[in-house]
CSV table of C-alpha atoms (C1' of nucleotides) in Angstrom, one decimal:
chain,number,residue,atom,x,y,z
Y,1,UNK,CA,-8.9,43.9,-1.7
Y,2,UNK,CA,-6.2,41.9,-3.2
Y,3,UNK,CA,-5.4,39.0,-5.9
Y,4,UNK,CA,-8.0,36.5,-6.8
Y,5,UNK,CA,-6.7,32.4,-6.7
Y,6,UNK,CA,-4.9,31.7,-10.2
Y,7,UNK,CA,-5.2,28.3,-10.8
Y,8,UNK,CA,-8.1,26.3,-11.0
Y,9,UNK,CA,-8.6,24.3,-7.7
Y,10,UNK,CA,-11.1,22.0,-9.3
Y,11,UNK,CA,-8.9,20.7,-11.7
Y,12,UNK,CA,-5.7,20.7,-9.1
Y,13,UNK,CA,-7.6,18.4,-7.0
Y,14,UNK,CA,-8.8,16.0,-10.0
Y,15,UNK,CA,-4.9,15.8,-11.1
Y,16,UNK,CA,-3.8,15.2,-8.0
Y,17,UNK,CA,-6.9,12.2,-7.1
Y,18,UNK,CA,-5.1,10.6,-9.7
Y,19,UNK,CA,-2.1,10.5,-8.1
Y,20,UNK,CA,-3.2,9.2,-4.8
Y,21,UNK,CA,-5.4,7.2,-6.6
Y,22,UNK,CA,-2.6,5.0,-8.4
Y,23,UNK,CA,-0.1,5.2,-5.9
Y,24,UNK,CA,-1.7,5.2,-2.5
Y,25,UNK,CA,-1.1,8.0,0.6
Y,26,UNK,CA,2.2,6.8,1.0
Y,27,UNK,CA,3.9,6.4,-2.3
Y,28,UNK,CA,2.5,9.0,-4.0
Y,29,UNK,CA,5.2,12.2,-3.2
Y,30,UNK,CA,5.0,15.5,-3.3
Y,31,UNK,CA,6.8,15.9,-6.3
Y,32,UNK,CA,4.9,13.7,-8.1
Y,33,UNK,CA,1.6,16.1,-7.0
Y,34,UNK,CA,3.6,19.2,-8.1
Y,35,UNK,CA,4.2,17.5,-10.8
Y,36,UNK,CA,0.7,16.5,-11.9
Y,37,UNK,CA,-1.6,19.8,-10.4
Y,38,UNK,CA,1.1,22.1,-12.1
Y,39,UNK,CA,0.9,24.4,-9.2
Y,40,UNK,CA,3.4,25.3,-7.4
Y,41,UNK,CA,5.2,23.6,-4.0
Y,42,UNK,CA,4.0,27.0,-2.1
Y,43,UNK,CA,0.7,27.3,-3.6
Y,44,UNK,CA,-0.3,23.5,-2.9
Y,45,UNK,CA,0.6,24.0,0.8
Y,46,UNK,CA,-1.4,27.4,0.9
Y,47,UNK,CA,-4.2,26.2,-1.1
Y,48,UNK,CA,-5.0,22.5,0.9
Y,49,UNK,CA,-2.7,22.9,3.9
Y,50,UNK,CA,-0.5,20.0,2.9
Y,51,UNK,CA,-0.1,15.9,1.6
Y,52,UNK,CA,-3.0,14.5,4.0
Y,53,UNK,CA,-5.8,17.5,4.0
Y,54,UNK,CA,-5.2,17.0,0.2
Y,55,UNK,CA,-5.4,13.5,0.5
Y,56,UNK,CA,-8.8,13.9,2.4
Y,57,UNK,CA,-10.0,16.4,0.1
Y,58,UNK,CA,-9.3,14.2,-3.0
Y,59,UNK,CA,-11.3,11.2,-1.4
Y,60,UNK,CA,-14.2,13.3,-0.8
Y,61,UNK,CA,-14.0,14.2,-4.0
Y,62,UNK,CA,-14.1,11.0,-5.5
Y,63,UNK,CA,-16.3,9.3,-3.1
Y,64,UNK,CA,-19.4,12.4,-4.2
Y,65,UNK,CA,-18.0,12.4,-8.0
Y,66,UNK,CA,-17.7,8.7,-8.5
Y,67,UNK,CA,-19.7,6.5,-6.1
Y,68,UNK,CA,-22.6,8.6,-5.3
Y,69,UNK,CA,-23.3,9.3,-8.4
Y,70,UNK,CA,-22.5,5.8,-9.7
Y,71,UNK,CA,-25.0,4.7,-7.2
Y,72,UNK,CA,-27.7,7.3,-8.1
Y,73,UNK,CA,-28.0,6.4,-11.5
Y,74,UNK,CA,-27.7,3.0,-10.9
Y,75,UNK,CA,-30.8,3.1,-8.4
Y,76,UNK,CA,-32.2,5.6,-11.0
Y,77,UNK,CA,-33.1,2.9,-13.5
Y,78,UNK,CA,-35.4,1.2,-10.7
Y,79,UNK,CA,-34.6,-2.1,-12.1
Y,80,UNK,CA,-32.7,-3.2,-9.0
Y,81,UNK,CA,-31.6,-7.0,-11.0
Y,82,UNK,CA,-30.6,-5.0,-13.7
Y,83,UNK,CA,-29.1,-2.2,-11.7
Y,84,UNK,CA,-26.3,-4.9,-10.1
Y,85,UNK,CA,-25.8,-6.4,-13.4
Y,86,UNK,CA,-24.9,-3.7,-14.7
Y,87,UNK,CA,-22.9,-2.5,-11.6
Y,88,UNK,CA,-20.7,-5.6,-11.7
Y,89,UNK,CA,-20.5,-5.3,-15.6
Y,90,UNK,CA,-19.3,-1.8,-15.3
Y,91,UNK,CA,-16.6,-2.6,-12.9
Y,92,UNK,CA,-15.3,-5.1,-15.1
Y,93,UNK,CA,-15.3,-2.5,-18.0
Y,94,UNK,CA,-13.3,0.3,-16.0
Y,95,UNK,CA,-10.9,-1.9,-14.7
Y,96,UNK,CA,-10.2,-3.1,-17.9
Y,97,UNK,CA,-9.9,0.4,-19.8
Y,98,UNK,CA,-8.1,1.1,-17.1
Y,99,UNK,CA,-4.6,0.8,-18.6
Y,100,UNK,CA,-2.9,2.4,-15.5
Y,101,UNK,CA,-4.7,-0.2,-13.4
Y,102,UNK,CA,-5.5,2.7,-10.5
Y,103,UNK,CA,-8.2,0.1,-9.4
Y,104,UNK,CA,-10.7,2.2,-7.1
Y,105,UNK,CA,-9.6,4.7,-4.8
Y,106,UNK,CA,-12.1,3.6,-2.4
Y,107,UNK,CA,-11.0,-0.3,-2.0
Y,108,UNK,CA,-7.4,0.5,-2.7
Y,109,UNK,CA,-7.6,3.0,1.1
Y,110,UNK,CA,-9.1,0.5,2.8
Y,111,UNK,CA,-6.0,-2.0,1.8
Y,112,UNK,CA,-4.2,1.1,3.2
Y,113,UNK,CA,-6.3,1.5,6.0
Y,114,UNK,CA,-2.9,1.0,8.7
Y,115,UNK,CA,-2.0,4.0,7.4
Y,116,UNK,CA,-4.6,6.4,7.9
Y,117,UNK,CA,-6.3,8.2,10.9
Y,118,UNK,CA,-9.8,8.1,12.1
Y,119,UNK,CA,-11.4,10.0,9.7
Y,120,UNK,CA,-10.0,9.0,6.2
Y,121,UNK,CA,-11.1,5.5,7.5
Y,122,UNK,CA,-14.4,6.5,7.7
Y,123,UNK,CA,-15.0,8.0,4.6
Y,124,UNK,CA,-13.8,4.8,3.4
Y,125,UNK,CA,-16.3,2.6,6.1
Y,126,UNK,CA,-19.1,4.9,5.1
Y,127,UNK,CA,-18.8,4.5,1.0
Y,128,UNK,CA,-18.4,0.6,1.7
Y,129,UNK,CA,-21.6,1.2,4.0
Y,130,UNK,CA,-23.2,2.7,1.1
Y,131,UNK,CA,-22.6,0.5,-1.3
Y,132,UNK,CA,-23.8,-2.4,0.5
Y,133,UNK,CA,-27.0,-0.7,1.3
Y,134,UNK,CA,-27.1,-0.4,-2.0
Y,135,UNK,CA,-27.0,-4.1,-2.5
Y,136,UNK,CA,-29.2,-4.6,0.1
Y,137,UNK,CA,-31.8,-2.6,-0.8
Y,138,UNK,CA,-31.6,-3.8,-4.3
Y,139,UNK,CA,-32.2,-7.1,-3.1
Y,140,UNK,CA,-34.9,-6.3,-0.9
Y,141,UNK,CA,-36.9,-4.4,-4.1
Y,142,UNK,CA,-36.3,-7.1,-6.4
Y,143,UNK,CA,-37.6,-9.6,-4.1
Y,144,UNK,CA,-40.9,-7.5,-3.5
Y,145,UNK,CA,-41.2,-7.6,-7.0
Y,146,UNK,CA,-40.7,-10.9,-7.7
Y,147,UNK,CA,-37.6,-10.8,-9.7
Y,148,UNK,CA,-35.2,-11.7,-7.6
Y,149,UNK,CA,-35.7,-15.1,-5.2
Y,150,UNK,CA,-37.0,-14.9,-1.7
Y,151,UNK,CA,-35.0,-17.6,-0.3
Y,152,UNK,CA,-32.0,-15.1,-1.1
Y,153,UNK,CA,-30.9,-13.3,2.8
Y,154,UNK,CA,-30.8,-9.4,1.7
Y,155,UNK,CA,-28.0,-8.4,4.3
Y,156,UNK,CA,-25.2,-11.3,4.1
Y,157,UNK,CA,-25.4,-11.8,0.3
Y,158,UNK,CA,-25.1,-7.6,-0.1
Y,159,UNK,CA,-21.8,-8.3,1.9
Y,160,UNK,CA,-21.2,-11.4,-0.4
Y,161,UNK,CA,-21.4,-8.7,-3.6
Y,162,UNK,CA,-19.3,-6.2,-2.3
Y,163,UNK,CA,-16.7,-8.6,-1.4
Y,164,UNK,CA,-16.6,-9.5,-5.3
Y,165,UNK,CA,-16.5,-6.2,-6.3
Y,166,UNK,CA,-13.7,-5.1,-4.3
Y,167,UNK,CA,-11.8,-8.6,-5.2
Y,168,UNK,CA,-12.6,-7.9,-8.9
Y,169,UNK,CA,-11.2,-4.4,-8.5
Y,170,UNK,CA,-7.9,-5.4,-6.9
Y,171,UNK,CA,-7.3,-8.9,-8.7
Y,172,UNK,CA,-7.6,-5.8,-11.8
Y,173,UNK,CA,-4.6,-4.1,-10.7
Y,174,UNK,CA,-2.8,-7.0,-10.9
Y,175,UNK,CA,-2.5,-10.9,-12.4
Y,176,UNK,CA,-6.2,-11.1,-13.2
Y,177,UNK,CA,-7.5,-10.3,-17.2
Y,178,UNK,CA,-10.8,-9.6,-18.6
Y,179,UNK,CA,-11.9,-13.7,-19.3
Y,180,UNK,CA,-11.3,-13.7,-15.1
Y,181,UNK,CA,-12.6,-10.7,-13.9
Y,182,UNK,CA,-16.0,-11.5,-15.8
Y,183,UNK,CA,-16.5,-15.0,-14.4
Y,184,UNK,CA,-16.5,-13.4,-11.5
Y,185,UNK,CA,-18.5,-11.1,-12.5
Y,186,UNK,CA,-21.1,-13.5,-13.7
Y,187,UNK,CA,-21.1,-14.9,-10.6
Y,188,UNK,CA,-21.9,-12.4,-8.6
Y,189,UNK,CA,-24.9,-11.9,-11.0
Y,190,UNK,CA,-25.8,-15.7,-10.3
Y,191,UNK,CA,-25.6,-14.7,-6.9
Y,192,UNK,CA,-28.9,-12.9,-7.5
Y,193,UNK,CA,-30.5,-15.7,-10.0
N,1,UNK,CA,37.7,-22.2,9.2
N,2,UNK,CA,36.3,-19.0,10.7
N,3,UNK,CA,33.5,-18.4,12.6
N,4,UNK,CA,30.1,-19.6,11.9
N,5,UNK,CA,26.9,-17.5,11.6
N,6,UNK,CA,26.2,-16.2,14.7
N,7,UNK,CA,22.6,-15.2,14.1
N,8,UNK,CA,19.3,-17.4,12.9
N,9,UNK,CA,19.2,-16.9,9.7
N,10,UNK,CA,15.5,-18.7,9.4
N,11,UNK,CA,14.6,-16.6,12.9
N,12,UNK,CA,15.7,-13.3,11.3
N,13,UNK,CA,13.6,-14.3,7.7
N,14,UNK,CA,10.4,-15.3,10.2
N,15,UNK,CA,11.4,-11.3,11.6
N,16,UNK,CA,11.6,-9.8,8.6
N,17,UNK,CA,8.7,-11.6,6.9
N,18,UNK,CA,6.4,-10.1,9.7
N,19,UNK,CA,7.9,-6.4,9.0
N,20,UNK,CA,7.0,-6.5,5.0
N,21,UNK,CA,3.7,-8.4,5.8
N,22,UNK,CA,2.2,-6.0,7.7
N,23,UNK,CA,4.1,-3.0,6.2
N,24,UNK,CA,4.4,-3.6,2.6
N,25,UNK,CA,7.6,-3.6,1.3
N,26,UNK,CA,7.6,-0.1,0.2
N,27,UNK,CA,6.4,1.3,3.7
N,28,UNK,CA,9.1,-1.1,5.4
N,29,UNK,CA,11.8,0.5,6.5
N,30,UNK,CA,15.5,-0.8,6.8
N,31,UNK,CA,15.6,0.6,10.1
N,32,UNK,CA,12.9,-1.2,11.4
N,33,UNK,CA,14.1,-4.4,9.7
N,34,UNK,CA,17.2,-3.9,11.5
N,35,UNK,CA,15.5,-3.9,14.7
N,36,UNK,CA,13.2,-6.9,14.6
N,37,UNK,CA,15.8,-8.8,13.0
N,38,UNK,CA,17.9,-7.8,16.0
N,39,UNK,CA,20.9,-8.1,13.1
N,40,UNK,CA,22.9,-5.5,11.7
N,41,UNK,CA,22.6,-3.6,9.1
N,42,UNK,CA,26.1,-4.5,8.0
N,43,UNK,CA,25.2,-8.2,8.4
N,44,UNK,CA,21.8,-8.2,6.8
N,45,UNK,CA,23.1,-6.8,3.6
N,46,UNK,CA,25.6,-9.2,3.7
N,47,UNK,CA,23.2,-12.1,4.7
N,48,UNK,CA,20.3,-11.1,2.7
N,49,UNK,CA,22.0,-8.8,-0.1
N,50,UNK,CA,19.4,-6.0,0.3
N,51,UNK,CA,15.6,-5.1,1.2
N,52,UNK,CA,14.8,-6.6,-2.2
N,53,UNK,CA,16.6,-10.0,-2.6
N,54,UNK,CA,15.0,-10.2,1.2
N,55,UNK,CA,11.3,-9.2,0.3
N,56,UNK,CA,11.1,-12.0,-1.9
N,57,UNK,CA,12.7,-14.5,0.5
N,58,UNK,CA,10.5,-13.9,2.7
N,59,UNK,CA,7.5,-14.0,-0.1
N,60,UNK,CA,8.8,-17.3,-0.6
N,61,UNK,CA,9.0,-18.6,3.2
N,62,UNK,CA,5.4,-17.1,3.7
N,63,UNK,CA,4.6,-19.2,0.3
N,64,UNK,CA,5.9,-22.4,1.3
N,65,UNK,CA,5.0,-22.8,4.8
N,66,UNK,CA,1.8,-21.0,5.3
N,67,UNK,CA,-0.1,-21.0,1.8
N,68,UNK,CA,1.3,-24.4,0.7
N,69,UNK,CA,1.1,-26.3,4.0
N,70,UNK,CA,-2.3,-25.2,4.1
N,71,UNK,CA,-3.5,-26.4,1.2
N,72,UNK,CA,-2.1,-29.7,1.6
N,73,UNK,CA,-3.5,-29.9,5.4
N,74,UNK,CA,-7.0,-29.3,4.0
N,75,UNK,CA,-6.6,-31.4,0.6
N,76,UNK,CA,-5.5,-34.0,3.1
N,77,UNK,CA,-9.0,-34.7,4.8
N,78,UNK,CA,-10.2,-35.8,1.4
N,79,UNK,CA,-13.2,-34.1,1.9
N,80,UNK,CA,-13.7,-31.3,-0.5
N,81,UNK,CA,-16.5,-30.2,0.6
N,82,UNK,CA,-15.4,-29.3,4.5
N,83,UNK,CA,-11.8,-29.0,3.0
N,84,UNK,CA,-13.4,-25.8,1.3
N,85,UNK,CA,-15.4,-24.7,4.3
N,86,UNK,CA,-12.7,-25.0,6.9
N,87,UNK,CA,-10.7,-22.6,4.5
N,88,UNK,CA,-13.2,-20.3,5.2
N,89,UNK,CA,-14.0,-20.7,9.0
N,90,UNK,CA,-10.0,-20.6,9.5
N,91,UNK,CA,-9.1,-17.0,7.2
N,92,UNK,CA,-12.0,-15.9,9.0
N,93,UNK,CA,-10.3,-17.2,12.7
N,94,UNK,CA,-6.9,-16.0,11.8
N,95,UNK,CA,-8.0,-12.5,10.7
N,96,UNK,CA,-10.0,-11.9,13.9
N,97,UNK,CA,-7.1,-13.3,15.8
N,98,UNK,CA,-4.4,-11.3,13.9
N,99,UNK,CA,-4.7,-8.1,16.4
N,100,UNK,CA,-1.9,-5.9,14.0
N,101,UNK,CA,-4.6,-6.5,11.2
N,102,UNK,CA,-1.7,-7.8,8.9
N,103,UNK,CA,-4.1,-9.7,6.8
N,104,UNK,CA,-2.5,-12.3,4.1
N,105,UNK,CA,0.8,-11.4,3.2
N,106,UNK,CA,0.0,-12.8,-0.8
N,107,UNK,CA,-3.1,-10.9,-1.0
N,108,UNK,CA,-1.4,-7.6,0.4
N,109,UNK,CA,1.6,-7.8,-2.3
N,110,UNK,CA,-1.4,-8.2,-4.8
N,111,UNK,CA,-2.8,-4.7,-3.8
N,112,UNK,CA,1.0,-3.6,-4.4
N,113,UNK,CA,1.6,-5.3,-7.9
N,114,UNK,CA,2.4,-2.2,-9.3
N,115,UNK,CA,5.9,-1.4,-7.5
N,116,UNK,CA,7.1,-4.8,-7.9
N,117,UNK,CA,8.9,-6.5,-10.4
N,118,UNK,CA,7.9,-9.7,-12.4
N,119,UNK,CA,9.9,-12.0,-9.9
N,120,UNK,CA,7.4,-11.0,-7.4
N,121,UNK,CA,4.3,-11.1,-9.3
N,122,UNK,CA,5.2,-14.0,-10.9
N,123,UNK,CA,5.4,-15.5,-6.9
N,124,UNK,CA,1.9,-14.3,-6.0
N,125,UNK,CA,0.4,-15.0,-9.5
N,126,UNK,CA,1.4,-18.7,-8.9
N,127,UNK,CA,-0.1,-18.7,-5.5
N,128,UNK,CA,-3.3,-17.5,-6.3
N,129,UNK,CA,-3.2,-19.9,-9.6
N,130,UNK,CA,-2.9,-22.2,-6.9
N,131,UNK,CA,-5.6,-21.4,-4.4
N,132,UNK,CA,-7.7,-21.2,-7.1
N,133,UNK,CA,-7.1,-25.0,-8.3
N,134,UNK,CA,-7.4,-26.0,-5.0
N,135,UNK,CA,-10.8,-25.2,-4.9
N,136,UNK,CA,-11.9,-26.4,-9.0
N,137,UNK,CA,-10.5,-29.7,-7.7
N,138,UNK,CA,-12.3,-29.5,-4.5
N,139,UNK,CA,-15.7,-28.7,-6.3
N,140,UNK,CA,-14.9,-31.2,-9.3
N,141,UNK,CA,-14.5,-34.1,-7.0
N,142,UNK,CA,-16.8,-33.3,-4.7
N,143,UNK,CA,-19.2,-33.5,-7.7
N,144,UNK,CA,-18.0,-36.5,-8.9
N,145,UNK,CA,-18.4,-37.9,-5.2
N,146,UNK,CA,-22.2,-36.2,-5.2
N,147,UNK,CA,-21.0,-33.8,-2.4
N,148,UNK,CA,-21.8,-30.5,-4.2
N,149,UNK,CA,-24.1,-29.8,-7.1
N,150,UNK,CA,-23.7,-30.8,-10.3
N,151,UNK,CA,-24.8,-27.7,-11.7
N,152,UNK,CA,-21.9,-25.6,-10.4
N,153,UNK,CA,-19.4,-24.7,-12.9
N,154,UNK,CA,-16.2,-25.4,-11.4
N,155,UNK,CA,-13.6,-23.0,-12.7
N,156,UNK,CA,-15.7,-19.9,-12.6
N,157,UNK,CA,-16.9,-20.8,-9.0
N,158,UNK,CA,-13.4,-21.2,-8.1
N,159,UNK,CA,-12.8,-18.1,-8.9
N,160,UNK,CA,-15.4,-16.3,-7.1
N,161,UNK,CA,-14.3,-18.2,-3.3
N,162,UNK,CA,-10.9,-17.0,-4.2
N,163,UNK,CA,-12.8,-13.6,-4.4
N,164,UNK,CA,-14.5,-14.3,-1.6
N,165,UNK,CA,-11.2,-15.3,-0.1
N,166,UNK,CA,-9.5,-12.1,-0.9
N,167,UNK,CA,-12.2,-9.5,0.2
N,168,UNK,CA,-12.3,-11.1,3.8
N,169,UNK,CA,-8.8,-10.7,3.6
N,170,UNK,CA,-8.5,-7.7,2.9
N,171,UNK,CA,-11.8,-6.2,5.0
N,172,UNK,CA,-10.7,-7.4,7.8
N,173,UNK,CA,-7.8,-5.2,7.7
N,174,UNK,CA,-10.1,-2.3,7.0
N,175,UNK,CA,-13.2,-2.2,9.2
N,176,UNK,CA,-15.1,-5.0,8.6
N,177,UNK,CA,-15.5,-7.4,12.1
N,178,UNK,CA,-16.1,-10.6,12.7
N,179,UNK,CA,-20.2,-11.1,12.2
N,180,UNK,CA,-19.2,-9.0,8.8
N,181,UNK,CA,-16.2,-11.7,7.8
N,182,UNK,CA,-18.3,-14.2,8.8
N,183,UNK,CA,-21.3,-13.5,7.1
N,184,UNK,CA,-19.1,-13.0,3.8
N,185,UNK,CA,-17.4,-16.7,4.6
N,186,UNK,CA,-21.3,-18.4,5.4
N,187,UNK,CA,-21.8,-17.4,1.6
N,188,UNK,CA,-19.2,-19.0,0.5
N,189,UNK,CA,-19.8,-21.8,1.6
N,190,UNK,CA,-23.6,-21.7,0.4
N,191,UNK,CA,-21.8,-21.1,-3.3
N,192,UNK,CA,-20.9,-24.9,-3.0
N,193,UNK,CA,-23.8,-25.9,-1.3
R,1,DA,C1',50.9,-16.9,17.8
R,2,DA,C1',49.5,-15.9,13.2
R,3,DC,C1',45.7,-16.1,10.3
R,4,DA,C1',41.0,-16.4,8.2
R,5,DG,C1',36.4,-15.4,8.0
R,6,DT,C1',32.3,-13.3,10.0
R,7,DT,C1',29.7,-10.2,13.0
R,8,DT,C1',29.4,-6.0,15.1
R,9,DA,C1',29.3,-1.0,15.5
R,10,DT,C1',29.4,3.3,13.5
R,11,DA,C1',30.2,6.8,10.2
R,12,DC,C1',29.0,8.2,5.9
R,13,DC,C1',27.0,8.7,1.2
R,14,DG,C1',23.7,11.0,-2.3
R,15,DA,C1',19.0,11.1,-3.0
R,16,DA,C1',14.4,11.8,-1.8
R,17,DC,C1',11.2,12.8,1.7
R,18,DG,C1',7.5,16.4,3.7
R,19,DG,C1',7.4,20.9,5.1
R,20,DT,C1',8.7,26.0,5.8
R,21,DC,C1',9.8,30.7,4.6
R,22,DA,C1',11.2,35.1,2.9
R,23,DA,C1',11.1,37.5,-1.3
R,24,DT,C1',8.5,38.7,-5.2
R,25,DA,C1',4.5,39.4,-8.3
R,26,DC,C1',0.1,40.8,-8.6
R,27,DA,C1',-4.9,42.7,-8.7
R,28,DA,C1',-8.1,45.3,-6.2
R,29,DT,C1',-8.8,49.3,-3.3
R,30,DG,C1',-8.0,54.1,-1.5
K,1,DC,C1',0.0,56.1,-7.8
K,2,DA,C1',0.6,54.2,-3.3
K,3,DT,C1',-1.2,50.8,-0.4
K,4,DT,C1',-2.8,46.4,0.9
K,5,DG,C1',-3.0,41.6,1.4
K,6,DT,C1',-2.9,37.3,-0.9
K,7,DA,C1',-0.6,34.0,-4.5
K,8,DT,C1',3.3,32.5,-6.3
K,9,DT,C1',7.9,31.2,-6.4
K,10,DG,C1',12.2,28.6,-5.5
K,11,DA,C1',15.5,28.2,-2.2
K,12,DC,C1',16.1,26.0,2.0
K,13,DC,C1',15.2,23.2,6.3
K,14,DG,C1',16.0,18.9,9.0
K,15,DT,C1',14.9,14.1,8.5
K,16,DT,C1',14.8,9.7,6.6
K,17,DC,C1',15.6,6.7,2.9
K,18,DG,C1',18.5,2.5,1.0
K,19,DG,C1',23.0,1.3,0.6
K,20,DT,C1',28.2,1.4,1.4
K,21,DA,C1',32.6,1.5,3.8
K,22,DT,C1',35.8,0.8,7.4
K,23,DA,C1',37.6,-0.7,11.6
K,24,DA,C1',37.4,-3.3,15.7
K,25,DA,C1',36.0,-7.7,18.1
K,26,DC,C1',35.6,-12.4,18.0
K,27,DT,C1',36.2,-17.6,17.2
K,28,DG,C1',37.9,-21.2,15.1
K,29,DT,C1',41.8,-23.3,12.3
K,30,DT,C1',46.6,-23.7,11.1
DNA sequence: AACAGTTTATACCGAACGGTCAATACAATG
DNA sequence: CATTGTATTGACCGTTCGGTATAAACTGTT
């Protein structure tokens, strides 16, 4: 039996999320990913087929690595006021330390969403599914509980949140500072007063 | 004295200014500038000077006669409180009607602030500066007229509808549909109820 | 008719693009 | 040690990119 992979696919794929992650599908050339990975033109193309499978395969990536997991231990502290608090006040946090200003991968494909086929922009409409459940539900629990009002519609002000998230993020990646970001931040929290 | 231009200049801008809107200006090629334009290339460097120089002429027409004119029609009914919420019902309108999903050419060139120089961001920075005054004055008079709360904070709320503003924006490109938009514009309006 | 200024059309430039391929290097097997 | 089959490598492919250059066509003035 022959040779064994070399390189370390795991770590490939993390350099080159970072690529598409701060420059888009489009921008972000091959070169650059060569660049970044370290692996070779050859071995990228025998390893994940080419720029788009590697595309899909960083997305994944990030959508299981960052927003499931995100999610999880945010739904973990069943504290659902708390747990979109502190959604909204990490947000503000990354994009901040963020010096690069990536934004998220997730909201910056869907600004990109001409440009991708069917099933990139569903990975994308599913994590945005997600999410909002995850504001929904949160909304739903909190109002069982009696710490979040009832006069509060679950479904439309979930949409509401994750319409200020994904302005936060992107107003991040460009004119937008910390003082903004977190008014709107604190906003959104009124939003669940 | 020669020949005058043989082309419309303003026609070919109105051309152009649809190419980088729905493109980006990175993803817009001179080629297909050439042909929507319907003007040479020779003559469109010589008109225009380059993709640049003609990127941010266009910024500037989409600037002055859509986000400008806007704002005046809807500071014009001296009603801040339905000036705000007929912002709202129209983004949500023209994104439904805009079938090639272009979205709003400011917001887009925010999601691009990276690959553009200060001219440029300095443009969109002052529109959204803008928007977002358009709706502190809107809430601060309504106040004052005993339209809207006077609980609301003005500046921060402004923020959040140009948020608000953005995501729908920006969602609809992606694949968010009308009840979605509209249910996202519905609490906006409630934020200045 | 000569001239001036502009638009057209087309050829061309070097650079960068995504992608392919044949040769080579290599570790496991016989 | 020879064989086997994959990984790696760097040269190379055709295409497209933004931008330039040149020559011909055209219209108005002088």
């Amino acid at each position: 039996m022959p040779w064994e992979k070399s390189f370390d696919e795991e770590l490939a794929l993390e350099k080159a999320m970072e690529v598409f992650w701060s420059r888009g599908f489009d921008s972000a050339s091959i070169a650059e990913l060569i660049a970044q990975t370290g692996i070779n033109r050859g071995s990228l193309y025998n390893a994940f087929g080419g720029k788009q499978p590697l595309f899909v395969r960083t997305l994944l990536k990030y959508d299981r690595e960052r927003r499931k997991t995100l999610l999880a231990e945010l739904e973990a502290l069943d504290d659902p006021r708390r747990a979109i608090c502190e959604f909204f006040d990490k947000i503000v946090s990354s994009t901040v330390a963020d010096t690069d200003r990536k934004g998220c991968f997730l909201f910056n494909t869907v600004s990109e969403s001409g440009v991708h086929d069917a099933e990139v922009n569903e990975i994308v409409a599913n994590g945005l599914r997600e999410l909002e459940g995850f504001f929904r539900r949160s909304i739903e629990v909190g109002q069982a509980r009696g710490d979040i009002r009832k006069d509060i519609d679950p479904a439309p002000r979930a949409s509401a949140l994750l319409a200020l998230a994904l302005a936060i993020r992107v107003l991040g990646r460009g004119p937008y500072a910390e003082t903004a970001l977190r008014a709107i931040a604190d906003e959104a929290s009124n939003l669940i007063a």
